[in-house]
Short mmCIF file of C-alpha atoms and ligand atoms in Angstrom, two decimals:
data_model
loop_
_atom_site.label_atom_id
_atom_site.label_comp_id
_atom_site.label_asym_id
_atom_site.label_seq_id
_atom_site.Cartn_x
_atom_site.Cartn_y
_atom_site.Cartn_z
CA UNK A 1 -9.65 -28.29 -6.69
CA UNK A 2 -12.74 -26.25 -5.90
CA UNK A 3 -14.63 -25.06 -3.44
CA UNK A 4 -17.95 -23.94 -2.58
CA UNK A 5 -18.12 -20.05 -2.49
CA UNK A 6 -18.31 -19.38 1.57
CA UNK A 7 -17.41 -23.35 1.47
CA UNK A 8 -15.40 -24.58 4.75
CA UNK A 9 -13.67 -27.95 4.51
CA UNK A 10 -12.81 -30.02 7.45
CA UNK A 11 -8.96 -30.48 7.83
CA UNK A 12 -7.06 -33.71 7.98
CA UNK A 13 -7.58 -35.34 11.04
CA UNK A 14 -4.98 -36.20 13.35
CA UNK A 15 -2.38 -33.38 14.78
CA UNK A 16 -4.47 -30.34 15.35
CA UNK A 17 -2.60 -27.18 13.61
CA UNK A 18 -2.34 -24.13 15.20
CA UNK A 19 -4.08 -22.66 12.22
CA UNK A 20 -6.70 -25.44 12.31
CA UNK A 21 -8.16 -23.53 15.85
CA UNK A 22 -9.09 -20.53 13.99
CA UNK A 23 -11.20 -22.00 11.35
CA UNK A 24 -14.49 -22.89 11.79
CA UNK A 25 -15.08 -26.32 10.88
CA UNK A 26 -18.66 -27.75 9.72
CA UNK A 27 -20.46 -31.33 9.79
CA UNK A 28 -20.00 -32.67 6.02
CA UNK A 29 -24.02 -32.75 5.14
CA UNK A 30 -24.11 -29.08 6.85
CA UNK A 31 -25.93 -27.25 4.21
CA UNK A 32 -24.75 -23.81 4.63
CA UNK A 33 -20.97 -25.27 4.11
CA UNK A 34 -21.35 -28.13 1.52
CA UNK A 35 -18.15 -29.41 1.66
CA UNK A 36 -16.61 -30.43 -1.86
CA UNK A 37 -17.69 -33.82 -2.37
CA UNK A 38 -14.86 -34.55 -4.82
CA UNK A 39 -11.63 -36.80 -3.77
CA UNK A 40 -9.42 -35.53 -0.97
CA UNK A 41 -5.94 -36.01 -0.01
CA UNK A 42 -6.55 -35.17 3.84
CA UNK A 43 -3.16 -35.71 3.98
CA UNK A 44 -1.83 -33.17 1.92
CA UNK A 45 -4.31 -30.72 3.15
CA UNK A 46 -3.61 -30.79 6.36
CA UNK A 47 -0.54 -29.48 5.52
CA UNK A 48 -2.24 -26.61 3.87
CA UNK A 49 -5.00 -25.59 5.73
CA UNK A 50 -3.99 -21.89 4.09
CA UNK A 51 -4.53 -23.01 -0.06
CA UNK A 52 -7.11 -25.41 1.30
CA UNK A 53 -9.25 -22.37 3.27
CA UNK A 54 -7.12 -18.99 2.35
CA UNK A 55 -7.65 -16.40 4.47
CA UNK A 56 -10.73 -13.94 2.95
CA UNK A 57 -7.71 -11.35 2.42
CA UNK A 58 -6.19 -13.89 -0.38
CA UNK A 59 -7.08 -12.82 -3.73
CA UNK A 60 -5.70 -13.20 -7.85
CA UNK A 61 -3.88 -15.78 -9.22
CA UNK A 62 -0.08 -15.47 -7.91
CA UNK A 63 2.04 -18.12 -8.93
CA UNK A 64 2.46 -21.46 -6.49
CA UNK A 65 5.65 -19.71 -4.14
CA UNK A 66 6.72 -23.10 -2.29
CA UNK A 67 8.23 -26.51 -3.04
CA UNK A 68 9.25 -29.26 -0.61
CA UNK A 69 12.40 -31.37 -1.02
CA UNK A 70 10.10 -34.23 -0.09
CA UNK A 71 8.70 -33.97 -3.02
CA UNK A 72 12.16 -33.66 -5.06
CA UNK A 73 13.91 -36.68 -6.56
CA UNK A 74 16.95 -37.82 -4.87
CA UNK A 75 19.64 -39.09 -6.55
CA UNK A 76 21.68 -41.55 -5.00
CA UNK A 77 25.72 -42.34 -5.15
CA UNK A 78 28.07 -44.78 -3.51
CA UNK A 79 29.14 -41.84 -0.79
CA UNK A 80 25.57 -40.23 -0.30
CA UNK A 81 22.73 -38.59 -2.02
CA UNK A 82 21.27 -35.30 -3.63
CA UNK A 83 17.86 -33.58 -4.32
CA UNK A 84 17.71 -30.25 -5.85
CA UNK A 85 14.96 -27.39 -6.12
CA UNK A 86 15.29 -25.56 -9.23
CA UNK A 87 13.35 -23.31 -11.27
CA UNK A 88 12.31 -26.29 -12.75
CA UNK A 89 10.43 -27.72 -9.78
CA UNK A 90 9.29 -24.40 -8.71
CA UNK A 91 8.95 -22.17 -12.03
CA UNK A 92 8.81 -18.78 -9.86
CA UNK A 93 12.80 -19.09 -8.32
CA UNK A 94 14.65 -17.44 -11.09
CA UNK A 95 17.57 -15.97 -9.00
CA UNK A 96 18.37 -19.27 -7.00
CA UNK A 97 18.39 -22.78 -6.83
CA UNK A 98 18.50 -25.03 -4.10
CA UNK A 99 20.22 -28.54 -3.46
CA UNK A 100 20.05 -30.65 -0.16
CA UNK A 101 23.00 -32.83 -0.52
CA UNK A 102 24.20 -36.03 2.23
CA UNK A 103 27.63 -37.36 2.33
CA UNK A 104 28.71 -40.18 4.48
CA UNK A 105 31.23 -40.39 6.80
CA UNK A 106 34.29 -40.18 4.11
CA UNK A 107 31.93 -39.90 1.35
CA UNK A 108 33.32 -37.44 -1.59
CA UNK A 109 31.17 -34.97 -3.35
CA UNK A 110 33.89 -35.20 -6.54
CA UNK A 111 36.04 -31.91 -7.64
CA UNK A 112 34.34 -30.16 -10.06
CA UNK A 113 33.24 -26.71 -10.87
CA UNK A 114 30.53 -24.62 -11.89
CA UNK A 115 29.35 -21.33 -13.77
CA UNK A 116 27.68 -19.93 -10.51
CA UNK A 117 28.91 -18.88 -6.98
CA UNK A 118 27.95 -21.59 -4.45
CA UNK A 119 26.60 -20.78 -0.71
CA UNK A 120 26.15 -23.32 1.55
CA UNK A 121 24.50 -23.92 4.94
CA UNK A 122 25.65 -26.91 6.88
CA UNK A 123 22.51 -28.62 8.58
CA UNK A 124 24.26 -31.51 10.10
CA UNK A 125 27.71 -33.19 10.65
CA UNK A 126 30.78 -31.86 9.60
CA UNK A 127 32.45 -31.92 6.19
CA UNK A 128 36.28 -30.95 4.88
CA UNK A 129 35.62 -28.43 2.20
CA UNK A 130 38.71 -27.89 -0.42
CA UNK A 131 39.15 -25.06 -3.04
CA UNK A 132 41.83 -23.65 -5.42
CA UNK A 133 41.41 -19.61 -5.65
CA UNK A 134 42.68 -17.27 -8.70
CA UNK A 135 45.82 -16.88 -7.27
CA UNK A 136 46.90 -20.58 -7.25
CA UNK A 137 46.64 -20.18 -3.15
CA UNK A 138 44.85 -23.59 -1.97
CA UNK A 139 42.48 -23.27 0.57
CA UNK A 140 40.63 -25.95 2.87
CA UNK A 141 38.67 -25.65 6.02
CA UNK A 142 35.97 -28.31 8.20
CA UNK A 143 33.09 -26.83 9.01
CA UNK A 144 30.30 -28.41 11.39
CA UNK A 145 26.45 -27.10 11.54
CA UNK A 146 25.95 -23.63 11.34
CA UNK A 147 28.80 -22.70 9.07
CA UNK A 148 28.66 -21.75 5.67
CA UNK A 149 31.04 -21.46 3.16
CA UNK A 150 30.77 -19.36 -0.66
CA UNK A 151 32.92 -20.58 -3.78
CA UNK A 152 32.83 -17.84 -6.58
CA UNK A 153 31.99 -18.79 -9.96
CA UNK A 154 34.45 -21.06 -11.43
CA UNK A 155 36.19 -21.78 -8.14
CA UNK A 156 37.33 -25.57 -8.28
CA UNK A 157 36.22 -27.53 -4.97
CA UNK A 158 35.30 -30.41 -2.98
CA UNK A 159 33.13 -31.73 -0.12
CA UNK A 160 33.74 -34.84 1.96
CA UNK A 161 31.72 -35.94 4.78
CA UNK A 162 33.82 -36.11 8.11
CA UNK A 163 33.00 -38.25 11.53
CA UNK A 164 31.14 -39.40 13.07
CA UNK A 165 28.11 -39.38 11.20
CA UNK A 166 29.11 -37.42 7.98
CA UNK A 167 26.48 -34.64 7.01
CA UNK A 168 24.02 -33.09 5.50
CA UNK A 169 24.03 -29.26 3.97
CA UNK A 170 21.89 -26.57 1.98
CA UNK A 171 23.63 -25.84 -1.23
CA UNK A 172 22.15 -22.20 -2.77
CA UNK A 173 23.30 -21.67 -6.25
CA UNK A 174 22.73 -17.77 -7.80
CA UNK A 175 21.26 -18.66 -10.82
CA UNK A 176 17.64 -20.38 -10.77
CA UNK A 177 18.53 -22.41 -13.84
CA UNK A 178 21.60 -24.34 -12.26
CA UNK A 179 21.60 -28.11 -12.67
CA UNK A 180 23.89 -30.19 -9.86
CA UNK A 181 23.82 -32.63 -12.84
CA UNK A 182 25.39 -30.83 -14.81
CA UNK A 183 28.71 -29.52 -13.18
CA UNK A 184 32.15 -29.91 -14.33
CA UNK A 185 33.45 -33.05 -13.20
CA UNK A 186 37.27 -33.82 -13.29
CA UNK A 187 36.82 -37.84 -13.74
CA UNK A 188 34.14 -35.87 -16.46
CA UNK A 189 37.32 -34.40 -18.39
CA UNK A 190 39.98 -37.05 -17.68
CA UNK A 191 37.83 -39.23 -19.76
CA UNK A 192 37.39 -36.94 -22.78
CA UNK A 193 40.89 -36.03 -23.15
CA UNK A 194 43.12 -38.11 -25.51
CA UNK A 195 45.56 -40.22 -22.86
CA UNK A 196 48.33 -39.18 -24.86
CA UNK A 197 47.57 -35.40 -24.47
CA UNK A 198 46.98 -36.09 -20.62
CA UNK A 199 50.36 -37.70 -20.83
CA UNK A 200 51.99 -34.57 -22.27
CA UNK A 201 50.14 -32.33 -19.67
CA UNK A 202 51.03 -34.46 -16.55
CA UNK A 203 55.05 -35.36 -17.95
CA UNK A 204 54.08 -39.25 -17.57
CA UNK A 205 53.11 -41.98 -19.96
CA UNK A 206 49.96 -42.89 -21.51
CA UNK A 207 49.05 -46.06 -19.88
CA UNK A 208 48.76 -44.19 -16.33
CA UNK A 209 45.66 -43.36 -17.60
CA UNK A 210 44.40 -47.11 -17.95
CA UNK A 211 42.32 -47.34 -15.20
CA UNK A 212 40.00 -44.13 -15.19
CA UNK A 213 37.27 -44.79 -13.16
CA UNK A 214 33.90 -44.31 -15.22
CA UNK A 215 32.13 -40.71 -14.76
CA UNK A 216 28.62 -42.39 -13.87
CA UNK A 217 31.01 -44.14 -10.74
CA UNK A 218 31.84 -40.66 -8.73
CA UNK A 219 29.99 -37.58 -8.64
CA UNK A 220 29.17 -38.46 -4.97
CA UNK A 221 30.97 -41.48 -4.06
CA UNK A 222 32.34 -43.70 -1.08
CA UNK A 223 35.76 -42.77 0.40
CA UNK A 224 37.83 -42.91 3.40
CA UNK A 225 37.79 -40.28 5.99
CA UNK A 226 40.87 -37.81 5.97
CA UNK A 227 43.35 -38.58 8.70
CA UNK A 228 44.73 -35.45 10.91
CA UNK A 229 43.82 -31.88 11.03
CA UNK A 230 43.24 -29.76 7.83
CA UNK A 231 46.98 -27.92 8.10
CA UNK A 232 48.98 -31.43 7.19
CA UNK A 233 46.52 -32.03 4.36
CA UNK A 234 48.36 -30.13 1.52
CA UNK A 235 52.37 -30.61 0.75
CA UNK A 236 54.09 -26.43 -0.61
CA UNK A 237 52.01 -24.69 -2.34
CA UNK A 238 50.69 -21.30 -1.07
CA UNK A 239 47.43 -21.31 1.38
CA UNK A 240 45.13 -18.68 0.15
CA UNK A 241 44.87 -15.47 1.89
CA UNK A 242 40.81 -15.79 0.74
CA UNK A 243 38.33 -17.22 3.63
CA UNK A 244 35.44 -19.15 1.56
CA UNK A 245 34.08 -20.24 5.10
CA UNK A 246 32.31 -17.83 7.68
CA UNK A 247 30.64 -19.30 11.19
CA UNK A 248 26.97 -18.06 10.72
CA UNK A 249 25.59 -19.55 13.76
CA UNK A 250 28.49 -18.50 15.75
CA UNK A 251 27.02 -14.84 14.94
CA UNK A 252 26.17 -12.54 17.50
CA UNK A 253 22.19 -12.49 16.58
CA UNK A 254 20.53 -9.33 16.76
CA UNK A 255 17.92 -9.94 19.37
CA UNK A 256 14.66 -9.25 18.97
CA UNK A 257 10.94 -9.51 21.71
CA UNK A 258 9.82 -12.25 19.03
CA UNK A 259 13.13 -13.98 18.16
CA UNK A 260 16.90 -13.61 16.71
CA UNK A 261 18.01 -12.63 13.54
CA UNK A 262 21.95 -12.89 12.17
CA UNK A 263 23.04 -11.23 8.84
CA UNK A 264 25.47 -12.80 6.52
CA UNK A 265 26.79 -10.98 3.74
CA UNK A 266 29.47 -9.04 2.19
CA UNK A 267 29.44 -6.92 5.08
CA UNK A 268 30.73 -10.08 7.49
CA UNK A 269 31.56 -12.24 4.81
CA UNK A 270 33.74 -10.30 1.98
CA UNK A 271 34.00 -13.64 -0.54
CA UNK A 272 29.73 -13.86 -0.87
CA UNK A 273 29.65 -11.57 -3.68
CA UNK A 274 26.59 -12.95 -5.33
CA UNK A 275 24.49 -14.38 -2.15
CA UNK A 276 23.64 -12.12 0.98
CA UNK A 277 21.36 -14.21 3.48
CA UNK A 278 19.77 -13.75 7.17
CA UNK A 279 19.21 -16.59 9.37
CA UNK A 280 15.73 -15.96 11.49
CA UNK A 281 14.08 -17.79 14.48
CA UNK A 282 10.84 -17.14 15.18
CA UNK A 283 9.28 -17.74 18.71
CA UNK A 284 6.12 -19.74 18.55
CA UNK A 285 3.70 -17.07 17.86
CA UNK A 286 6.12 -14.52 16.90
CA UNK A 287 6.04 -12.96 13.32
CA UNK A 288 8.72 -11.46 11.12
CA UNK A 289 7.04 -8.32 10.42
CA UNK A 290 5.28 -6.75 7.56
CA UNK A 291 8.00 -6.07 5.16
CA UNK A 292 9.89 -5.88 1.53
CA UNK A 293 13.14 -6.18 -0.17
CA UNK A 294 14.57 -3.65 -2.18
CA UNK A 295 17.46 -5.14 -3.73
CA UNK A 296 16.06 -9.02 -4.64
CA UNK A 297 13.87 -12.21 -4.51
CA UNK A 298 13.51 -13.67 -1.34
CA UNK A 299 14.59 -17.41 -1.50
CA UNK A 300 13.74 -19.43 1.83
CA UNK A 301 14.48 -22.85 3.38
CA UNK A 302 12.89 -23.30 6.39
CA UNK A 303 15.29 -25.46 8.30
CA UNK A 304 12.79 -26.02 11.66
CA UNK A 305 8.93 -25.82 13.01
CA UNK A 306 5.70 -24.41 11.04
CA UNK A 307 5.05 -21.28 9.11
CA UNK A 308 2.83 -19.20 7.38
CA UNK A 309 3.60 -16.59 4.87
CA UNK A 310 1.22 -13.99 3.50
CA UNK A 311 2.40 -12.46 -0.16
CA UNK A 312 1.08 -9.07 -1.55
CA UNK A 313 1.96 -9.10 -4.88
CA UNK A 314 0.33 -5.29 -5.66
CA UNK A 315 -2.79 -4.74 -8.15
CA UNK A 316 -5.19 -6.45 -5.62
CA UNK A 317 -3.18 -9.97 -5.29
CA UNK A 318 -2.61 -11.56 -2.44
CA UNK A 319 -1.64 -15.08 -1.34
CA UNK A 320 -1.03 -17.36 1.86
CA UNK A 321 1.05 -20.31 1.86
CA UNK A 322 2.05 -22.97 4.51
CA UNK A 323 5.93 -24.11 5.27
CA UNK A 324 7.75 -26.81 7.38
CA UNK A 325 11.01 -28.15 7.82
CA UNK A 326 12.51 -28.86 4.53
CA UNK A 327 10.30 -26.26 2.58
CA UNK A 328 11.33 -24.00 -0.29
CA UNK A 329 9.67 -20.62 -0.23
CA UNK A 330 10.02 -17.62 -2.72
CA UNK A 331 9.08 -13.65 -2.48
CA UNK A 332 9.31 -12.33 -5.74
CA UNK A 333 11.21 -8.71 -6.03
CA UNK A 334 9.63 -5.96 -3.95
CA UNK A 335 6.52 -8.03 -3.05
CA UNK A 336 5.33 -7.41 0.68
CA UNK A 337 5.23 -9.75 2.68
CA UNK A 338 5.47 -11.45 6.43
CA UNK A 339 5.75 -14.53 8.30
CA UNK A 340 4.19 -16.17 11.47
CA UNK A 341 5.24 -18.97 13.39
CA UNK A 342 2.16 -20.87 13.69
CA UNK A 343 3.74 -24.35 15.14
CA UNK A 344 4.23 -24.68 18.86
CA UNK A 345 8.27 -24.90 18.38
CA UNK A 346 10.59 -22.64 17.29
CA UNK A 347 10.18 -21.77 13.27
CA UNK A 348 13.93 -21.22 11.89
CA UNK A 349 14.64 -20.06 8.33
CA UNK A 350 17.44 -19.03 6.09
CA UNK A 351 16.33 -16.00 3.56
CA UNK A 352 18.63 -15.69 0.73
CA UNK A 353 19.48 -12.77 -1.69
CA UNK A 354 21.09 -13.29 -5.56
CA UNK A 355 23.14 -9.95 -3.87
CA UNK A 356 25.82 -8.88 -2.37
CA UNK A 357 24.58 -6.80 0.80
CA UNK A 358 20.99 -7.59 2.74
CA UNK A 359 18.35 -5.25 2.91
CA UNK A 360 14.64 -4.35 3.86
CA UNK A 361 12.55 -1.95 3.99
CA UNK A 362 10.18 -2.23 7.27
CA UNK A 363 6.22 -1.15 6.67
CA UNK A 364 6.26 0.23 10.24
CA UNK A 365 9.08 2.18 10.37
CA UNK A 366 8.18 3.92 6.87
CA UNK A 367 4.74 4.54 7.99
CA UNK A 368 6.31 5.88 11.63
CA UNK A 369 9.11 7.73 9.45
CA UNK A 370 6.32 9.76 7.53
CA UNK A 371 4.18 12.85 8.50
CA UNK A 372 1.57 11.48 10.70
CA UNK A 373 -1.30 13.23 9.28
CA UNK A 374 0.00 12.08 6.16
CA UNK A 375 -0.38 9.16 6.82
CA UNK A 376 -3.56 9.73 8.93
CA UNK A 377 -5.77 10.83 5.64
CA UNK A 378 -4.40 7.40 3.99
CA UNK A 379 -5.26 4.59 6.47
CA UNK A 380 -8.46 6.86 8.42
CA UNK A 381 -6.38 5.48 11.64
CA UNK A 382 -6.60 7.09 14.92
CA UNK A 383 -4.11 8.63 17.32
CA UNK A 384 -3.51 4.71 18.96
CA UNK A 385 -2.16 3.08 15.74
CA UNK A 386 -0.58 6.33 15.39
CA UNK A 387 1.46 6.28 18.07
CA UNK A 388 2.28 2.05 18.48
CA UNK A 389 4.09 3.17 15.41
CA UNK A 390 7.80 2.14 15.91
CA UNK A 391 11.24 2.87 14.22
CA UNK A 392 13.34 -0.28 14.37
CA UNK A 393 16.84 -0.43 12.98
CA UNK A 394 17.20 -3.90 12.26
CA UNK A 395 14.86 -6.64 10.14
CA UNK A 396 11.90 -7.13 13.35
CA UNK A 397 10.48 -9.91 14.86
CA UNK A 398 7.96 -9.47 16.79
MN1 LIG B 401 29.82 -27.09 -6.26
MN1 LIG B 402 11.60 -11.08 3.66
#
């Protein structure tokens, strides 16, 4: 869509955005701002009034950074449903992909495994998580919103919505290329394995294996609710000495003028080898400051309220982009970059790292870290910005 140079196009009518107030908007037939005359979706750009009317700082062609789970396909079991954000619904995510998943009460995401470490966010509800570790020590946990929990690469598990209402969670895989489709199922092997070899593995006959339910019948399917706390679940064995759960919200946030931030990563939780993340809440107005990351991409799901990132990509490129609830966002490696809450409600987000410890690297602090006439013959600045300059310890929000 295109247009006119110096062009300003009304937005969609309806809920006025925050953003909306700042931009001058002009009658249609207004000469000196023809608007486009070609179709609109006034829908869709309302929710974009930053690729609709960038900012005049926006420049070069950097590749679309956001992807909505509205607009991903669900697929739907007998115990719930999925949608996934991959690098093949947003090309740029290379380091992770995304799955919103729903169980019901007692519904049964199936025991499987996979080639990549799994981090999860719970959103809603509460869910009995199950997994087998490298030691043959079983481990199992229920988590409710606000926990997360990591299984390593080839770590066996399961997920089963609890009561009342089941739930709802943010799966993060550390490879961009993962398919939830394609997992390893166990109803999967049972029926690609000869009965009589299953019969020598389990010590019982062949016919036991009669009534295999069909593969395309579980993945996510209807069960019944576990009965009693997690401790009676499991007859012997040997509980695992590993913790694949951590209580993120439960955190102590650091707390900022703008908002709260809490840290999750190896640091806090030992097991999340391949996924450091930070959970921030901006005030309404507040911004997560100007800002980089030197170890990975940035992935993002923005869990509440209205945003609006700005992304420096270096050799002159620049580019804005709007988020809500449900929203995927992406910083490539390195790229600068910060965030505003633009909404008139709280903006909460998760960033992720493919990683094993968070980091950033703040633009104030570096420029308040460095000689200030230094820095004085770079920017032509006076003595004012000189000396709001501020050292900050901790990722800002302002
Ligand atoms: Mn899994
Ligand atoms: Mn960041």
């Amino acid at each position: 869509m295109a247009f006119a140079a110096g062009g300003t196009v009304a937005l969609a009518a309806g809920k006025v955005h925050a953003h909306e107030a700042t931009v001058a908007t002009y009658p249609a037939n207004d000469p000196r701002h023809p608007r486009d005359p070609g179709p609109h979706d006034p829908i869709r750009e309302g929710l974009n009034p930053d690729i609709v009317d960038p900012p005049a700082t926006d420049s070069g062609t950097l590749p679309n950074l956001r992807f909505s789970f509205s607009d991903a396909h669900v697929r739907k079991g007998s115990g719930g449903w999925t949608r996934q954000v991959t690098q093949r619904e947003l090309g740029i995510s290379t380091t992770i992909a995304g799955v919103d998943m729903r169980l019901d009460n007692g519904g049964i995401r199936e025991l499987h495994w996979h080639k990549e470490g799994e981090w999860a966010y719970m959103l809603y509800g509460n869910a009995r998580i199950t997994a087998l570790d490298t030691q043959g020590g079983w481990f199992m946990d229920d988590v409710g919103v606000g926990d997360l929990w990591y299984f390593p690469p080839g770590v066996p598990h399961s997920i089963q919505g609890l009561g009342p209402d089941g739930c709802e969670f943010l799966l993060a895989f550390d490879n961009g290329n993962f398919d939830e489709d394609s997992t390893f199922l166990l109803s999967d092997w049972f029926k690609h394995i000869p009965p009589e070899v299953l019969a020598k593995n389990f010590g019982v006959s062949a016919n036991v294996f009669n009534t295999l339910p069909s593969p395309a019948d579980e993945y996510i399917f209807a069960g019944k609710a576990p009965e009693g706390g997690d401790s009676a679940a499991v007859k012997g064995g040997v509980k695992s000495v590993l913790n694949f759960s951590h209580k993120m919200l439960a955190q102590k946030p650091i707390t900022l003028p703008g908002g709260t931030v809490r840290i999750t990563d190896t640091s806090n939780f030992p097991i999340s080898k391949t996924v450091a993340a930070a959970l921030v809440e901006l005030e309404p107005g507040a911004m997560r400051e100007l800002h980089w990351h030197p170890n990975n991409d940035e992935w993002q799901y923005y869990l509440e309220g209205e945003g609006r990132m700005g992304v420096f990509a270096s050799s002159g490129q620049a580019r804005t982009f709007d988020f809500r609830a449900g929203d995927v966002g992406y910083v490539p490696f390195a790229m600068g970059h910060y965030i505003e809450n633009i909404g008139d409600k709280p903006l909460r987000f998760l960033e992720l790292f493919k990683s094993d410890y968070y980091a950033d690297i703040s633009l104030n602090q570096w420029l308040a870290s460095t000689p200030a006439d230094l820095v004085r013959q770079h920017l032509h600045l006076d003595d004012k910005f000189m000396q709001a300059l501020q050292f900050a310890k901790h990722p800002v929000v302002k």
